[in-house]
Amino acid sequence: MEILSHNFAPCCRVAGMRWNSNNKHLNSRQAKLVGGKRSKVSLVRIHKRVQCASLSAGGHPGLNHSRTSITVKSSKTLQSSRNADLKVSCGSYNGYVIGGGEDASSIPEEGESKAKVLIPALPDESNGECGAPISSCFWEWKPKLTVHYEKAGCENVGSPPVLFLPGFGVGSFHYEKQLKDLGRDFRVWALDFLGQGRSLPFEDPAPQHHRENDPEGKETVWGFGEETEPWASELVYSIDLWQDQVQYFVEEVIGEPVFVVGNSLGGFVALYFAASNPHLVKGVTLLNATPFWGFLPNPVRSPRLARIFPWAGTFPLPSRVRKLTEIVWQKISDPRSIAEVLKQVYADHSTNVDKVVSRILETAEHPAAAASFASIMFAPQGQLSFNEALSGCRKNNMPVCLMYGKEDPWVKPVWGLQVKRQVPEAPYYEISPAGHCPHDEVPEVVNFLLRGWIKNLESQGSVALPLLDDLETIQHSVAKDLEFAREGAKRSVKVRFVGSTSLLWNRISSFIGSHVGKLKLKS
């Protein structure tokens, strides 16, 4: 375990690193995403010489290069081209297609595909395959406000940095499967938001000066006193605080722009952070991101309305809130209640959640946990709404990737599709069966998709997006079965991809360029 002060040198800082506040390189990366909804164009044959026919709609001249070619034909011509000899694979992110030899014309418009994709399993220590070691660390952001985080892969100097943000009620431990796996390729961090996980205060923010022990001899819970300590005078566990926390963490601990990934509440914070600090973000991945947070008006956005509410999450808690908190906290911190909630949000009930339950209970036993929970529940809304943050990301050409568990009872896929409509160029992956926390339920799938998306951006499109590693999948919607091994058995999960219509030709051009370049090198 290590402890960092906010004045210390950043962890894993790459020597000679410079920030690019304009992030202009993201535009070209984002432009490589696939398109093709109801396209009348299909790629059907590869020849030794280049002959690129015009689209039936016209407007694209033929391309002439030596040694390789792609013939473009209309969909009507395709109907008589059933024997087209196409079996191409681009990209290298440890997945491959099984049974993908059918031509493009055999894929139904609904996006169903007979192809199955075998993806890597998680590191299996029983077979001698070690995952990346995880370090537990503390960073003192401000006096008395210490942030807990975990990291892996910091020895992978020069590899992309990835930051994971947790959902409400959990912490960095919820990303253990990502840290161990993705930490073998990338530099990976996961942090606990202040007021959650192990980022709870080490001192009572509002102590009771005449404190008495309860009949069992346990110390009275923190935050229930009459006066606030100076360091906690303006403390509110709000989404604005968490956005600031992430900003300073990236600046002072990581020290360079990152790919940020967030689940549920963490997805909202990730989007908010990216919109507010585009120079610090290389891309955003939303895992069943909650589209709203907070019930009370924000004092900056609506100062008059905010004054109507006498208390908005500050310390100490008002007496009436203390009584309500005691009643509610006793119920929700019960192990049976926690297990019931996890049963609701995990679609596969065979998933082992014992460690998740034990870590949540560990947090719940902290003397500051109940008052922190009350502060979170009564904290005001953020200065940016989810939609405003999304618009800000799109304005700054921020790459966005969407991954949603289909069986989530809370943030249903319709919310993800609404985001997709606002950011049509964002790849959308719908995973089934998977619930509210797909990264913990089907980590093999999420890790595979995330690894491929990052490599697509880092390579500026020369590595294809996951599930789009052959020309057969240039269409609006694709569904494939992803197979992987877990605990000695084979598992299968269906993933549906939804692309974008406007970027079809970027995909075609990228394919042509990569193959022409390879053949030139060979010659």
Coordinates of C-alpha atoms in Angstrom, one line a residue:
M1 CA 0.0 0.0 0.0
E2 CA 1.3 3.5 -0.7
I3 CA 0.2 6.9 0.3
L4 CA 0.5 10.0 -1.9
S5 CA 0.1 13.6 -1.1
H6 CA -1.2 16.0 -3.7
N7 CA 2.2 17.6 -3.8
F8 CA 4.0 14.4 -4.8
A9 CA 5.1 13.5 -8.3
P10 CA 2.4 11.8 -10.4
C11 CA 2.3 8.0 -10.3
C12 CA 3.5 6.4 -13.5
R13 CA 4.1 9.7 -15.2
V14 CA 5.8 9.1 -18.6
A15 CA 8.9 11.1 -19.0
G16 CA 8.8 14.0 -21.5
M17 CA 5.0 13.8 -21.7
R18 CA 3.2 16.9 -23.0
W19 CA -0.5 17.5 -22.8
N20 CA -2.3 18.5 -26.0
S21 CA -5.1 20.8 -25.0
N22 CA -6.6 20.8 -28.4
N23 CA -6.8 17.0 -28.8
K24 CA -7.0 17.4 -32.5
H25 CA -5.8 13.9 -33.1
L26 CA -9.1 12.6 -31.7
N27 CA -11.0 13.9 -34.8
S28 CA -9.2 11.5 -37.1
R29 CA -9.6 8.6 -34.7
Q30 CA -13.3 9.2 -34.3
A31 CA -13.8 9.4 -38.0
K32 CA -12.7 5.7 -38.3
L33 CA -15.9 4.3 -36.8
V34 CA -18.0 2.1 -39.0
G35 CA -21.1 2.9 -40.8
G36 CA -23.5 1.3 -43.2
K37 CA -27.2 1.3 -42.2
R38 CA -29.2 -0.2 -45.1
S39 CA -26.3 0.6 -47.4
K40 CA -26.6 -0.3 -51.0
V41 CA -22.9 -1.0 -51.1
S42 CA -21.2 -4.3 -50.3
L43 CA -17.6 -5.4 -50.8
V44 CA -17.6 -8.8 -52.5
R45 CA -14.2 -9.8 -53.9
I46 CA -10.5 -9.2 -53.6
H47 CA -8.4 -9.4 -56.8
K48 CA -4.7 -9.1 -57.4
R49 CA -5.2 -5.9 -59.3
V50 CA -7.3 -2.9 -58.2
Q51 CA -10.5 -2.3 -59.9
C52 CA -12.9 -0.2 -57.9
A53 CA -16.3 0.3 -59.7
S54 CA -18.5 3.3 -59.1
L55 CA -21.4 3.0 -56.7
S56 CA -24.7 2.4 -58.4
A57 CA -25.8 5.8 -57.1
G58 CA -22.7 7.4 -58.7
G59 CA -20.3 10.0 -57.5
H60 CA -17.2 7.9 -56.5
P61 CA -14.6 7.5 -59.2
G62 CA -12.6 4.3 -59.6
L63 CA -9.4 3.8 -57.7
N64 CA -6.3 2.6 -59.3
H65 CA -3.4 1.0 -57.4
S66 CA -1.1 -1.9 -58.1
R67 CA -1.3 -5.5 -56.8
T68 CA -4.6 -5.4 -54.8
S69 CA -8.2 -4.4 -55.4
I70 CA -11.7 -4.4 -54.0
T71 CA -14.6 -4.6 -56.3
V72 CA -17.7 -2.6 -55.3
K73 CA -21.0 -3.8 -56.6
S74 CA -24.6 -2.8 -56.0
S75 CA -26.8 -4.9 -53.8
K76 CA -28.8 -6.0 -56.9
T77 CA -25.6 -7.4 -58.4
L78 CA -24.8 -9.1 -55.1
Q79 CA -27.9 -11.3 -55.4
S80 CA -26.2 -13.2 -58.2
S81 CA -22.8 -13.3 -56.5
R82 CA -23.4 -16.0 -53.9
N83 CA -20.1 -17.6 -54.5
A84 CA -18.2 -14.4 -53.7
D85 CA -14.8 -15.4 -52.2
L86 CA -14.5 -13.1 -49.2
K87 CA -12.9 -14.0 -45.9
V88 CA -11.0 -11.1 -44.6
S89 CA -9.9 -10.3 -41.1
C90 CA -8.4 -7.0 -39.9
G91 CA -7.1 -6.0 -36.5
S92 CA -5.4 -8.0 -33.7
Y93 CA -7.0 -7.9 -30.3
N94 CA -6.9 -11.6 -29.4
G95 CA -10.3 -12.5 -30.8
Y96 CA -11.1 -14.4 -34.0
V97 CA -14.1 -15.4 -36.0
I98 CA -15.4 -19.0 -36.2
G99 CA -17.6 -20.0 -39.1
G100 CA -17.4 -16.5 -40.8
G101 CA -17.1 -17.7 -44.4
E102 CA -20.5 -16.6 -45.6
D103 CA -20.5 -13.7 -48.1
A104 CA -21.9 -10.3 -47.3
S105 CA -25.2 -10.9 -49.0
S106 CA -26.1 -13.7 -46.5
I107 CA -26.4 -11.4 -43.5
P108 CA -30.0 -10.4 -42.8
E109 CA -30.9 -6.7 -42.4
E110 CA -31.8 -7.3 -38.7
G111 CA -28.1 -7.8 -38.1
E112 CA -28.2 -11.6 -37.2
S113 CA -25.0 -13.5 -38.0
K114 CA -24.1 -17.1 -38.0
A115 CA -20.5 -16.2 -37.1
K116 CA -19.2 -16.9 -33.6
V117 CA -16.3 -15.1 -32.0
L118 CA -14.0 -16.8 -29.6
I119 CA -12.6 -14.3 -27.1
P120 CA -9.9 -14.7 -24.4
A121 CA -10.8 -15.8 -20.9
L122 CA -9.7 -13.9 -17.8
P123 CA -6.3 -14.7 -16.4
D124 CA -6.5 -18.1 -14.6
E125 CA -4.1 -18.5 -11.8
S126 CA -5.0 -22.2 -11.4
N127 CA -3.4 -22.7 -14.9
G128 CA -0.4 -20.7 -14.1
E129 CA -1.6 -17.6 -16.0
C130 CA -1.1 -14.6 -13.8
G131 CA -3.0 -11.4 -14.0
A132 CA -1.5 -8.0 -13.5
P133 CA -0.7 -7.4 -9.8
I134 CA -3.0 -4.8 -8.1
S135 CA -1.7 -2.1 -5.8
S136 CA -3.8 -0.4 -3.2
C137 CA -3.0 3.3 -2.7
F138 CA -4.1 6.5 -1.0
W139 CA -3.8 10.0 -2.3
E140 CA -4.3 13.1 -0.1
W141 CA -6.2 15.5 -2.3
K142 CA -7.0 18.1 0.3
P143 CA -6.5 18.2 4.1
K144 CA -8.6 15.4 5.7
L145 CA -9.9 14.3 2.2
T146 CA -8.0 11.2 1.3
V147 CA -8.8 9.2 -1.8
H148 CA -8.4 5.5 -2.1
Y149 CA -7.5 4.0 -5.5
E150 CA -6.1 0.8 -7.0
K151 CA -3.7 0.5 -10.0
A152 CA -2.2 -2.1 -12.2
G153 CA 0.1 -2.2 -15.2
C154 CA 2.1 0.9 -14.3
E155 CA 5.2 -0.9 -15.7
N156 CA 3.7 -0.8 -19.2
V157 CA 5.3 2.6 -19.9
G158 CA 4.0 4.2 -23.1
S159 CA 0.8 2.1 -23.1
P160 CA -2.6 3.9 -23.0
P161 CA -3.8 5.0 -19.5
V162 CA -7.3 3.9 -18.5
L163 CA -9.3 5.1 -15.5
F164 CA -12.4 3.3 -14.2
L165 CA -15.1 5.0 -12.2
P166 CA -17.4 3.0 -10.0
G167 CA -21.2 3.0 -9.5
F168 CA -23.0 4.2 -6.4
G169 CA -22.4 2.1 -3.3
V170 CA -19.3 0.2 -4.6
G171 CA -15.7 1.2 -5.2
S172 CA -12.5 0.4 -7.0
F173 CA -12.8 -3.3 -6.0
H174 CA -15.7 -3.6 -8.5
Y175 CA -13.1 -3.4 -11.3
E176 CA -10.7 -6.1 -10.0
K177 CA -11.4 -8.2 -13.1
Q178 CA -10.5 -5.3 -15.4
L179 CA -7.3 -4.4 -13.4
K180 CA -6.0 -7.9 -13.5
D181 CA -6.7 -8.5 -17.2
L182 CA -6.4 -5.1 -18.9
G183 CA -3.4 -4.3 -16.6
R184 CA -1.4 -6.7 -18.7
D185 CA -1.7 -4.4 -21.7
F186 CA -2.5 -0.9 -20.4
R187 CA -1.8 1.3 -17.4
V188 CA -5.0 1.0 -15.4
W189 CA -6.5 2.9 -12.4
A190 CA -9.8 2.6 -10.5
L191 CA -10.7 5.0 -7.7
D192 CA -13.3 5.3 -4.9
F193 CA -15.4 8.5 -4.9
L194 CA -15.2 10.5 -1.8
G195 CA -17.9 9.4 0.7
Q196 CA -17.8 5.8 -0.8
G197 CA -15.6 2.7 -0.7
R198 CA -12.4 3.4 1.2
S199 CA -12.5 7.1 0.5
L200 CA -14.4 7.9 3.7
P201 CA -12.9 10.4 6.1
F202 CA -10.4 9.4 8.8
E203 CA -11.9 11.9 11.2
D204 CA -15.5 12.9 12.2
P205 CA -16.7 15.8 10.2
A206 CA -19.3 16.8 12.8
P207 CA -18.3 15.2 16.2
Q208 CA -20.6 15.0 19.2
H209 CA -18.7 16.7 22.0
H210 CA -20.6 14.8 24.7
R211 CA -20.3 11.5 23.1
E212 CA -21.5 8.4 24.8
N213 CA -21.2 4.8 23.9
D214 CA -24.2 2.7 23.0
P215 CA -25.2 -0.3 25.3
E216 CA -23.0 -2.6 23.2
G217 CA -20.0 -0.4 23.7
K218 CA -19.7 0.7 20.1
E219 CA -18.7 4.2 19.1
T220 CA -21.4 6.6 18.0
V221 CA -21.6 7.2 14.3
W222 CA -19.9 10.2 12.8
G223 CA -21.5 13.3 11.4
F224 CA -24.3 13.5 13.9
G225 CA -22.9 16.3 16.1
E226 CA -24.0 19.9 16.3
E227 CA -21.0 21.6 14.9
T228 CA -18.9 21.0 11.8
E229 CA -15.1 20.8 11.8
P230 CA -13.5 23.6 9.7
W231 CA -12.2 21.1 7.0
A232 CA -15.7 19.9 6.4
S233 CA -17.6 23.2 6.5
E234 CA -18.4 23.1 2.8
L235 CA -18.2 19.4 2.3
V236 CA -21.1 17.8 0.3
Y237 CA -20.7 14.5 -1.4
S238 CA -22.1 15.6 -4.7
I239 CA -21.5 14.9 -8.4
D240 CA -19.7 18.2 -8.7
L241 CA -17.3 17.2 -6.0
W242 CA -16.6 13.9 -7.7
Q243 CA -16.0 15.6 -11.1
D244 CA -13.4 17.8 -9.4
Q245 CA -11.9 14.8 -7.7
V246 CA -11.5 13.0 -11.0
Q247 CA -10.0 16.1 -12.6
Y248 CA -7.3 16.6 -10.0
F249 CA -6.6 12.8 -9.8
V250 CA -5.9 12.7 -13.5
E251 CA -3.7 15.9 -13.4
E252 CA -1.8 15.0 -10.2
V253 CA -1.7 11.2 -10.0
I254 CA -1.9 9.9 -13.6
G255 CA -0.4 13.0 -15.2
E256 CA -1.7 12.7 -18.8
P257 CA -4.9 12.4 -20.7
V258 CA -6.8 9.1 -20.2
F259 CA -9.5 6.8 -21.5
V260 CA -12.2 7.0 -18.8
V261 CA -14.7 4.2 -18.2
G262 CA -17.7 4.6 -15.9
N263 CA -20.5 2.3 -14.8
S264 CA -23.9 3.7 -13.6
L265 CA -23.1 6.8 -11.5
G266 CA -19.5 6.5 -12.6
G267 CA -20.7 6.8 -16.2
F268 CA -22.4 10.1 -15.5
V269 CA -19.2 11.4 -13.7
A270 CA -17.1 10.2 -16.6
L271 CA -19.2 12.1 -19.2
Y272 CA -19.3 15.2 -16.9
F273 CA -15.5 15.1 -16.5
A274 CA -14.9 14.6 -20.2
A275 CA -17.2 17.5 -21.2
S276 CA -15.6 19.8 -18.6
N277 CA -12.0 18.7 -19.3
P278 CA -11.6 17.6 -22.9
H279 CA -7.9 18.1 -22.8
L280 CA -7.6 15.4 -20.2
V281 CA -9.6 12.7 -21.9
K282 CA -8.9 10.5 -24.9
G283 CA -12.2 8.8 -25.0
V284 CA -15.2 7.8 -22.8
T285 CA -16.9 4.4 -22.4
L286 CA -20.3 4.3 -20.7
L287 CA -21.3 1.0 -19.0
N288 CA -25.1 1.3 -18.3
A289 CA -24.5 5.0 -17.3
T290 CA -27.3 6.5 -15.2
P291 CA -28.8 9.5 -17.1
F292 CA -29.5 11.6 -14.1
W293 CA -28.3 12.2 -10.5
G294 CA -29.5 14.3 -7.6
F295 CA -33.0 15.7 -6.8
L296 CA -32.4 19.1 -5.3
P297 CA -31.6 22.2 -7.5
N298 CA -28.0 23.2 -8.1
P299 CA -27.2 26.5 -6.3
V300 CA -25.1 27.7 -9.2
R301 CA -27.7 27.0 -11.9
S302 CA -30.8 27.9 -9.9
P303 CA -29.7 30.0 -6.9
R304 CA -33.3 31.2 -6.0
L305 CA -34.8 27.8 -6.2
A306 CA -32.0 26.3 -4.2
R307 CA -32.6 28.7 -1.3
I308 CA -36.0 27.1 -0.8
F309 CA -34.4 24.0 0.5
P310 CA -32.8 24.6 3.9
W311 CA -30.4 21.6 3.8
A312 CA -28.5 20.1 0.8
G313 CA -26.1 17.5 2.0
T314 CA -23.8 19.6 4.2
F315 CA -22.5 18.7 7.7
P316 CA -23.8 18.4 10.4
L317 CA -27.0 16.5 9.5
P318 CA -30.2 18.2 10.8
S319 CA -31.9 16.3 13.6
R320 CA -34.9 15.2 11.5
V321 CA -32.5 13.9 8.8
R322 CA -30.5 12.0 11.5
K323 CA -33.6 10.1 12.6
L324 CA -34.5 9.3 9.0
T325 CA -31.0 8.2 8.2
E326 CA -30.8 5.8 11.2
I327 CA -34.0 4.1 10.0
V328 CA -33.1 3.8 6.4
W329 CA -29.4 2.9 7.0
Q330 CA -30.3 0.1 9.3
K331 CA -32.4 -1.4 6.5
I332 CA -30.1 -0.9 3.5
S333 CA -26.9 -1.9 5.2
D334 CA -28.3 -5.3 6.2
P335 CA -26.5 -8.1 4.4
R336 CA -29.8 -9.6 3.2
S337 CA -30.8 -6.3 1.6
I338 CA -27.4 -5.9 -0.2
A339 CA -27.7 -9.5 -1.5
E340 CA -31.3 -8.8 -2.7
V341 CA -30.2 -5.7 -4.6
L342 CA -27.4 -7.5 -6.3
K343 CA -29.8 -10.3 -7.3
Q344 CA -31.9 -7.7 -9.0
V345 CA -29.2 -6.1 -11.0
Y346 CA -27.2 -9.2 -12.0
A347 CA -28.9 -11.1 -14.8
D348 CA -26.8 -14.2 -14.3
H349 CA -27.4 -15.4 -10.8
S350 CA -24.6 -17.9 -11.0
T351 CA -22.1 -14.9 -10.8
N352 CA -20.2 -15.1 -7.5
V353 CA -20.9 -11.8 -5.7
D354 CA -19.6 -12.9 -2.3
K355 CA -16.6 -10.6 -2.6
V356 CA -18.7 -7.7 -3.7
V357 CA -21.1 -8.2 -0.7
S358 CA -18.2 -8.4 1.8
R359 CA -16.6 -5.2 0.4
I360 CA -19.9 -3.3 0.6
L361 CA -20.4 -4.5 4.2
E362 CA -16.9 -3.4 5.0
T363 CA -17.7 0.1 3.9
A364 CA -21.1 0.1 5.7
E365 CA -19.3 -0.6 9.0
H366 CA -17.3 2.5 8.8
P367 CA -18.5 5.1 11.4
A368 CA -18.8 7.8 8.7
A369 CA -20.8 5.6 6.3
A370 CA -24.4 6.5 7.4
A371 CA -23.8 10.3 7.4
S372 CA -22.0 10.1 4.0
F373 CA -24.9 8.2 2.6
A374 CA -27.3 11.0 3.8
S375 CA -25.1 13.7 2.3
I376 CA -25.1 11.9 -1.1
M377 CA -28.9 11.4 -1.1
F378 CA -29.6 15.1 -0.4
A379 CA -26.8 16.6 -2.5
P380 CA -27.8 18.9 -5.3
Q381 CA -27.8 18.1 -9.0
G382 CA -24.6 18.8 -11.0
Q383 CA -23.9 22.1 -12.8
L384 CA -24.2 20.0 -16.0
S385 CA -27.0 17.6 -16.8
F386 CA -26.3 14.3 -18.4
N387 CA -27.5 15.6 -21.8
E388 CA -25.5 18.8 -21.5
A389 CA -22.4 16.8 -20.7
L390 CA -23.1 14.6 -23.7
S391 CA -23.6 17.6 -26.0
G392 CA -20.3 19.0 -24.6
C393 CA -18.5 15.8 -25.5
R394 CA -19.9 15.8 -29.0
K395 CA -19.0 19.5 -29.5
N396 CA -15.4 18.6 -28.6
N397 CA -15.4 15.6 -30.9
M398 CA -14.8 13.3 -27.9
P399 CA -14.9 9.6 -28.9
V400 CA -17.7 7.8 -27.0
C401 CA -18.3 4.1 -26.8
L402 CA -21.5 2.6 -25.4
M403 CA -21.8 -0.8 -23.7
Y404 CA -25.1 -1.7 -22.1
G405 CA -26.3 -4.9 -20.4
K406 CA -29.7 -5.7 -22.0
E407 CA -31.3 -7.2 -18.9
D408 CA -30.6 -4.2 -16.6
P409 CA -33.8 -3.5 -14.6
W410 CA -32.6 0.1 -13.7
V411 CA -30.9 1.7 -16.7
K412 CA -32.5 -0.2 -19.5
P413 CA -30.9 -0.2 -23.0
V414 CA -33.4 2.4 -24.2
W415 CA -31.3 5.0 -22.3
G416 CA -28.2 3.8 -24.2
L417 CA -30.0 4.0 -27.5
Q418 CA -31.0 7.6 -26.6
V419 CA -27.4 8.4 -26.1
K420 CA -26.7 6.7 -29.4
R421 CA -29.2 9.0 -31.2
Q422 CA -27.5 12.0 -29.8
V423 CA -24.0 10.8 -30.7
P424 CA -24.7 8.6 -33.8
E425 CA -21.0 8.0 -34.5
A426 CA -20.5 6.2 -31.2
P427 CA -20.4 2.4 -31.4
Y428 CA -23.1 0.8 -29.4
Y429 CA -22.7 -2.7 -28.0
E430 CA -25.7 -4.4 -26.3
I431 CA -24.7 -7.4 -24.2
S432 CA -27.1 -10.3 -23.3
P433 CA -27.5 -11.8 -20.8
A434 CA -26.1 -9.0 -18.7
G435 CA -27.5 -6.6 -16.2
H436 CA -26.6 -3.3 -14.6
C437 CA -22.9 -4.2 -14.0
P438 CA -21.7 -6.0 -17.2
H439 CA -18.0 -5.4 -16.3
D440 CA -18.4 -7.7 -13.3
E441 CA -21.0 -10.1 -14.7
V442 CA -19.3 -10.7 -18.1
P443 CA -15.9 -9.2 -17.7
E444 CA -14.5 -11.3 -20.6
V445 CA -16.9 -9.5 -23.0
V446 CA -16.4 -6.0 -21.7
N447 CA -12.6 -6.4 -21.6
F448 CA -12.6 -7.7 -25.2
L449 CA -14.7 -4.8 -26.4
L450 CA -12.9 -2.2 -24.5
R451 CA -9.5 -3.5 -25.5
G452 CA -10.5 -3.4 -29.1
W453 CA -12.1 0.0 -29.0
I454 CA -9.0 1.6 -27.4
K455 CA -6.7 -0.1 -30.0
N456 CA -9.0 1.2 -32.8
L457 CA -8.6 4.8 -31.5
E458 CA -4.9 4.5 -30.7
S459 CA -4.2 3.1 -34.2
Q460 CA -6.3 5.8 -35.8
G461 CA -8.6 3.1 -37.3
S462 CA -6.0 0.7 -38.8
V463 CA -7.2 -1.8 -36.1
A464 CA -10.9 -2.5 -36.7
L465 CA -13.5 -2.1 -34.0
P466 CA -14.6 -5.3 -32.1
L467 CA -17.0 -7.5 -34.1
L468 CA -16.2 -5.5 -37.2
D469 CA -13.0 -7.2 -38.1
D470 CA -14.1 -8.3 -41.5
L471 CA -15.9 -6.7 -44.5
E472 CA -18.9 -8.9 -44.0
T473 CA -20.0 -6.7 -41.1
I474 CA -20.2 -3.4 -42.9
Q475 CA -23.8 -2.8 -42.1
H476 CA -25.9 -1.0 -39.6
S477 CA -26.5 -3.8 -37.1
V478 CA -24.6 -6.9 -36.3
A479 CA -25.3 -9.6 -33.7
K480 CA -22.7 -12.3 -32.8
D481 CA -22.2 -14.9 -30.2
L482 CA -19.1 -14.3 -28.1
E483 CA -17.7 -17.5 -26.6
F484 CA -15.2 -17.8 -23.8
A485 CA -14.0 -20.2 -21.2
R486 CA -14.7 -19.8 -17.5
E487 CA -14.0 -22.3 -14.7
G488 CA -13.5 -25.1 -17.2
A489 CA -16.8 -24.6 -19.1
K490 CA -17.7 -22.8 -22.2
R491 CA -19.9 -19.7 -22.0
S492 CA -21.7 -17.8 -24.7
V493 CA -23.0 -14.2 -24.7
K494 CA -24.8 -12.4 -27.6
V495 CA -23.6 -9.0 -28.4
R496 CA -25.4 -6.7 -30.8
F497 CA -23.5 -3.9 -32.5
V498 CA -25.2 -0.7 -33.8
G499 CA -23.1 1.4 -36.1
S500 CA -23.5 4.6 -38.0
T501 CA -24.5 5.3 -41.6
S502 CA -22.4 8.4 -42.2
L503 CA -19.0 6.7 -41.9
L504 CA -19.2 3.8 -44.3
W505 CA -16.7 5.2 -46.7
N506 CA -14.2 5.9 -44.0
R507 CA -14.4 2.2 -43.1
I508 CA -13.9 1.2 -46.8
S509 CA -11.0 3.7 -47.3
S510 CA -9.4 2.5 -44.1
F511 CA -9.6 -1.1 -45.3
I512 CA -8.2 -0.3 -48.7
G513 CA -5.4 1.8 -47.3
S514 CA -4.3 -0.9 -44.8
H515 CA -4.2 -3.7 -47.3
V516 CA -2.5 -1.6 -50.1
G517 CA 0.1 -0.6 -47.5
K518 CA 0.8 -4.3 -46.5
L519 CA 1.2 -5.4 -50.1
K520 CA 3.5 -2.5 -50.9
L521 CA 5.7 -3.6 -48.0
K522 CA 5.7 -7.2 -49.2
S523 CA 6.7 -6.1 -52.7

